[in-house]
């Protein structure tokens, strides 16, 4: 039994690729990546999905007058595609509480810091500026408060003297691509065990 998973992206899709690879590598992986939704037409993650024969959909947020309208369209497509679980992976839109509550316990996000430190859009730079010696990534349940919610998996990286935002981000990406498949497996196994 596999849970149908949608991945929401806005860009490169490195985490999407890690999820696709994990699902392909293991027959017993409890999720299948069934749908990729992007709010950006030129997101490279769409190419990755197409290469793996995964259904894609572009929902341009600029076509909608309100956040509710945009989120309603995403929700409809998730339902139409019988999606069980949602992964936010570099999805650069804040979702409305109404939408988030509908997917409570079934939607996770990846963030490039050890939450609850360094929430927000500049997590890597903020960690570097603060002078922390260890940072990392976190996969967490999505709740209405941004970059909050119960933590499923964290992985750490060390920051050294010569590190830059780019070099730290590169180290974090390597850990993200291990953490996200592990977290999705954990979530799906938990949902399946409690059905
Ligand atoms: C990742 O660093 C993730 O933590 C953040 O956005 C980035 C997305 O990268 N939320 P990618 O598109 O998965 O390569």
Tab-separated table of N, CA, C and O in Angstrom, residues 30-91:
chain	number	residue	atom	x	y	z
A	30	UNK	N	6.684	3.696	1.283
A	30	UNK	CA	5.228	3.790	1.469
A	30	UNK	C	4.547	4.946	0.729
A	30	UNK	O	3.357	5.182	0.939
A	31	UNK	N	5.290	5.657	-0.118
A	31	UNK	CA	4.677	6.762	-0.870
A	31	UNK	C	5.016	6.615	-2.349
A	31	UNK	O	6.093	6.135	-2.696
A	32	UNK	N	4.070	7.048	-3.198
A	32	UNK	CA	4.421	7.217	-4.612
A	32	UNK	C	4.213	8.683	-4.955
A	32	UNK	O	3.240	9.302	-4.507
A	33	UNK	N	5.143	9.249	-5.709
A	33	UNK	CA	5.027	10.658	-6.091
A	33	UNK	C	4.109	10.710	-7.310
A	33	UNK	O	4.486	10.283	-8.406
A	34	UNK	N	2.888	11.213	-7.100
A	34	UNK	CA	1.860	11.116	-8.143
A	34	UNK	C	1.615	12.437	-8.849
A	34	UNK	O	1.050	12.455	-9.937
A	35	UNK	N	1.978	13.536	-8.214
A	35	UNK	CA	1.621	14.845	-8.784
A	35	UNK	C	2.638	15.877	-8.320
A	35	UNK	O	3.047	15.879	-7.155
A	36	UNK	N	3.049	16.754	-9.255
A	36	UNK	CA	3.911	17.885	-8.897
A	36	UNK	C	3.184	19.156	-9.309
A	36	UNK	O	2.781	19.303	-10.464
A	37	UNK	N	2.983	20.035	-8.355
A	37	UNK	CA	2.337	21.326	-8.642
A	37	UNK	C	3.372	22.422	-8.455
A	37	UNK	O	4.059	22.475	-7.431
A	38	UNK	N	3.462	23.308	-9.456
A	38	UNK	CA	4.367	24.458	-9.352
A	38	UNK	C	3.571	25.742	-9.560
A	38	UNK	O	2.656	25.780	-10.391
A	39	UNK	N	3.922	26.777	-8.817
A	39	UNK	CA	3.303	28.083	-9.085
A	39	UNK	C	4.116	28.860	-10.118
A	39	UNK	O	3.723	29.953	-10.502
A	40	UNK	N	5.237	28.282	-10.546
A	40	UNK	CA	6.108	28.953	-11.522
A	40	UNK	C	6.229	28.098	-12.774
A	40	UNK	O	6.596	26.916	-12.694
A	41	UNK	N	5.990	28.736	-13.900
A	41	UNK	CA	6.040	28.057	-15.196
A	41	UNK	C	7.423	27.487	-15.494
A	41	UNK	O	7.564	26.421	-16.101
A	42	UNK	N	8.470	28.222	-15.057
A	42	UNK	CA	9.834	27.842	-15.445
A	42	UNK	C	10.573	27.062	-14.346
A	42	UNK	O	11.794	26.962	-14.375
A	43	UNK	N	9.833	26.518	-13.398
A	43	UNK	CA	10.492	25.760	-12.318
A	43	UNK	C	11.169	24.519	-12.907
A	43	UNK	O	10.517	23.716	-13.590
A	44	UNK	N	12.449	24.337	-12.614
A	44	UNK	CA	13.168	23.185	-13.179
A	44	UNK	C	12.603	21.868	-12.638
A	44	UNK	O	12.675	20.823	-13.307
A	45	UNK	N	12.022	21.919	-11.482
A	45	UNK	CA	11.399	20.718	-10.919
A	45	UNK	C	10.345	20.116	-11.841
A	45	UNK	O	10.112	18.907	-11.819
A	46	UNK	N	9.706	20.949	-12.677
A	46	UNK	CA	8.707	20.430	-13.621
A	46	UNK	C	9.374	19.513	-14.644
A	46	UNK	O	8.820	18.478	-15.022
A	47	UNK	N	10.587	19.886	-15.075
A	47	UNK	CA	11.337	19.052	-16.021
A	47	UNK	C	11.686	17.724	-15.341
A	47	UNK	O	11.543	16.645	-15.927
A	48	UNK	N	12.126	17.811	-14.088
A	48	UNK	CA	12.470	16.581	-13.351
A	48	UNK	C	11.255	15.651	-13.296
A	48	UNK	O	11.376	14.435	-13.484
A	49	UNK	N	10.074	16.219	-12.989
A	49	UNK	CA	8.861	15.400	-12.880
A	49	UNK	C	8.534	14.757	-14.217
A	49	UNK	O	8.242	13.550	-14.284
A	50	UNK	N	8.599	15.564	-15.286
A	50	UNK	CA	8.260	15.033	-16.608
A	50	UNK	C	9.199	13.897	-16.997
A	50	UNK	O	8.757	12.884	-17.542
A	51	UNK	N	10.478	14.053	-16.668
A	51	UNK	CA	11.451	12.980	-16.977
A	51	UNK	C	11.091	11.682	-16.272
A	51	UNK	O	11.452	10.608	-16.719
A	52	UNK	N	10.418	11.800	-15.142
A	52	UNK	CA	10.035	10.597	-14.389
A	52	UNK	C	8.579	10.220	-14.627
A	52	UNK	O	8.005	9.433	-13.860
A	53	UNK	N	7.985	10.824	-15.678
A	53	UNK	CA	6.581	10.527	-16.028
A	53	UNK	C	5.606	10.786	-14.893
A	53	UNK	O	4.660	10.024	-14.688
A	54	UNK	N	5.854	11.854	-14.165
A	54	UNK	CA	4.931	12.235	-13.082
A	54	UNK	C	4.063	13.378	-13.586
A	54	UNK	O	4.560	14.310	-14.242
A	55	UNK	N	2.781	13.294	-13.292
A	55	UNK	CA	1.842	14.336	-13.726
A	55	UNK	C	2.241	15.691	-13.135
A	55	UNK	O	2.595	15.760	-11.946
A	56	UNK	N	2.194	16.734	-13.944
A	56	UNK	CA	2.537	18.076	-13.453
A	56	UNK	C	1.372	19.026	-13.657
A	56	UNK	O	0.536	18.824	-14.539
A	57	UNK	N	1.361	20.057	-12.845
A	57	UNK	CA	0.345	21.094	-12.993
A	57	UNK	C	0.959	22.426	-12.610
A	57	UNK	O	1.682	22.518	-11.616
A	58	UNK	N	0.691	23.447	-13.417
A	58	UNK	CA	1.173	24.791	-13.089
A	58	UNK	C	-0.029	25.605	-12.630
A	58	UNK	O	-1.023	25.720	-13.362
A	59	UNK	N	0.057	26.105	-11.423
A	59	UNK	CA	-1.010	26.993	-10.916
A	59	UNK	C	-0.333	28.322	-10.592
A	59	UNK	O	0.321	28.466	-9.550
A	60	UNK	N	-0.456	29.253	-11.507
A	60	UNK	CA	0.217	30.552	-11.364
A	60	UNK	C	-0.565	31.408	-10.366
A	60	UNK	O	-1.714	31.781	-10.640
A	61	UNK	N	0.080	31.703	-9.238
A	61	UNK	CA	-0.645	32.459	-8.189
A	61	UNK	C	-1.094	33.835	-8.685
A	61	UNK	O	-2.041	34.394	-8.168
A	62	UNK	N	-0.428	34.347	-9.715
A	62	UNK	CA	-0.776	35.695	-10.203
A	62	UNK	C	-2.137	35.717	-10.922
A	62	UNK	O	-2.711	36.772	-11.128
A	63	UNK	N	-2.639	34.543	-11.284
A	63	UNK	CA	-3.956	34.463	-11.939
A	63	UNK	C	-5.100	34.633	-10.931
A	63	UNK	O	-6.259	34.753	-11.316
A	64	UNK	N	-4.775	34.621	-9.638
A	64	UNK	CA	-5.832	34.637	-8.620
A	64	UNK	C	-5.820	35.960	-7.865
A	64	UNK	O	-4.747	36.466	-7.519
A	65	UNK	N	-7.030	36.485	-7.631
A	65	UNK	CA	-7.117	37.775	-6.925
A	65	UNK	C	-6.793	37.615	-5.449
A	65	UNK	O	-6.292	38.536	-4.809
A	66	UNK	N	-7.111	36.461	-4.887
A	66	UNK	CA	-6.903	36.268	-3.449
A	66	UNK	C	-6.088	34.997	-3.200
A	66	UNK	O	-6.056	34.088	-4.029
A	67	UNK	N	-5.493	34.954	-2.007
A	67	UNK	CA	-4.776	33.738	-1.586
A	67	UNK	C	-5.755	32.580	-1.473
A	67	UNK	O	-5.413	31.432	-1.787
A	68	UNK	N	-6.978	32.875	-1.018
A	68	UNK	CA	-7.996	31.825	-0.878
A	68	UNK	C	-8.276	31.157	-2.222
A	68	UNK	O	-8.398	29.935	-2.299
A	69	UNK	N	-8.388	31.995	-3.263
A	69	UNK	CA	-8.679	31.471	-4.603
A	69	UNK	C	-7.576	30.533	-5.071
A	69	UNK	O	-7.844	29.445	-5.597
A	70	UNK	N	-6.347	30.956	-4.865
A	70	UNK	CA	-5.175	30.151	-5.259
A	70	UNK	C	-5.168	28.827	-4.492
A	70	UNK	O	-5.052	27.742	-5.076
A	71	UNK	N	-5.335	28.927	-3.183
A	71	UNK	CA	-5.283	27.718	-2.353
A	71	UNK	C	-6.441	26.775	-2.673
A	71	UNK	O	-6.299	25.546	-2.615
A	72	UNK	N	-7.598	27.363	-3.025
A	72	UNK	CA	-8.761	26.560	-3.363
A	72	UNK	C	-8.468	25.730	-4.619
A	72	UNK	O	-8.820	24.545	-4.697
A	73	UNK	N	-7.798	26.353	-5.573
A	73	UNK	CA	-7.445	25.637	-6.808
A	73	UNK	C	-6.471	24.481	-6.509
A	73	UNK	O	-6.610	23.378	-7.029
A	74	UNK	N	-5.484	24.761	-5.644
A	74	UNK	CA	-4.542	23.686	-5.279
A	74	UNK	C	-5.322	22.542	-4.624
A	74	UNK	O	-5.178	21.373	-4.999
A	75	UNK	N	-6.176	22.895	-3.658
A	75	UNK	CA	-6.936	21.866	-2.941
A	75	UNK	C	-7.771	21.023	-3.916
A	75	UNK	O	-7.775	19.786	-3.824
A	76	UNK	N	-8.453	21.696	-4.860
A	76	UNK	CA	-9.291	20.957	-5.831
A	76	UNK	C	-8.447	19.962	-6.617
A	76	UNK	O	-8.866	18.816	-6.823
A	77	UNK	N	-7.264	20.400	-7.045
A	77	UNK	CA	-6.440	19.488	-7.844
A	77	UNK	C	-5.909	18.324	-6.996
A	77	UNK	O	-5.784	17.203	-7.485
A	78	UNK	N	-5.635	18.583	-5.742
A	78	UNK	CA	-5.183	17.503	-4.851
A	78	UNK	C	-6.296	16.471	-4.690
A	78	UNK	O	-6.058	15.257	-4.734
A	79	UNK	N	-7.522	16.973	-4.522
A	79	UNK	CA	-8.664	16.062	-4.348
A	79	UNK	C	-8.927	15.289	-5.644
A	79	UNK	O	-9.093	14.063	-5.627
A	80	UNK	N	-8.942	16.027	-6.771
A	80	UNK	CA	-9.173	15.364	-8.077
A	80	UNK	C	-8.181	14.232	-8.306
A	80	UNK	O	-8.506	13.208	-8.897
A	81	UNK	N	-6.954	14.429	-7.856
A	81	UNK	CA	-5.907	13.421	-8.065
A	81	UNK	C	-5.799	12.427	-6.914
A	81	UNK	O	-4.848	11.649	-6.852
A	82	UNK	N	-6.790	12.475	-6.018
A	82	UNK	CA	-6.871	11.521	-4.891
A	82	UNK	C	-5.577	11.482	-4.069
A	82	UNK	O	-5.060	10.412	-3.700
A	83	UNK	N	-5.040	12.678	-3.807
A	83	UNK	CA	-3.780	12.787	-3.078
A	83	UNK	C	-4.013	12.541	-1.580
A	83	UNK	O	-4.981	13.038	-1.000
A	84	UNK	N	-3.098	11.774	-0.983
A	84	UNK	CA	-3.175	11.495	0.463
A	84	UNK	C	-2.279	12.441	1.258
A	84	UNK	O	-2.601	12.801	2.389
A	85	UNK	N	-1.106	12.746	0.693
A	85	UNK	CA	-0.064	13.436	1.452
A	85	UNK	C	0.552	14.535	0.576
A	85	UNK	O	0.710	14.350	-0.635
A	86	UNK	N	0.892	15.673	1.207
A	86	UNK	CA	1.477	16.805	0.461
A	86	UNK	C	2.859	17.132	1.035
A	86	UNK	O	3.018	17.272	2.249
A	87	UNK	N	3.841	17.279	0.139
A	87	UNK	CA	5.185	17.717	0.542
A	87	UNK	C	5.444	19.095	-0.051
A	87	UNK	O	5.361	19.268	-1.274
A	88	UNK	N	5.761	20.056	0.791
A	88	UNK	CA	6.203	21.361	0.303
A	88	UNK	C	7.718	21.275	0.155
A	88	UNK	O	8.415	20.921	1.119
A	89	UNK	N	8.207	21.581	-1.038
A	89	UNK	CA	9.643	21.431	-1.283
A	89	UNK	C	10.132	22.639	-2.078
A	89	UNK	O	10.099	22.641	-3.301
A	90	UNK	N	10.508	23.683	-1.331
A	90	UNK	CA	10.902	24.911	-2.004
A	90	UNK	C	9.710	25.607	-2.632
A	90	UNK	O	9.828	26.246	-3.675
A	91	UNK	N	8.546	25.472	-1.997
A	91	UNK	CA	7.316	26.129	-2.477
A	91	UNK	C	7.251	27.497	-1.808
A	91	UNK	O	7.139	27.587	-0.583
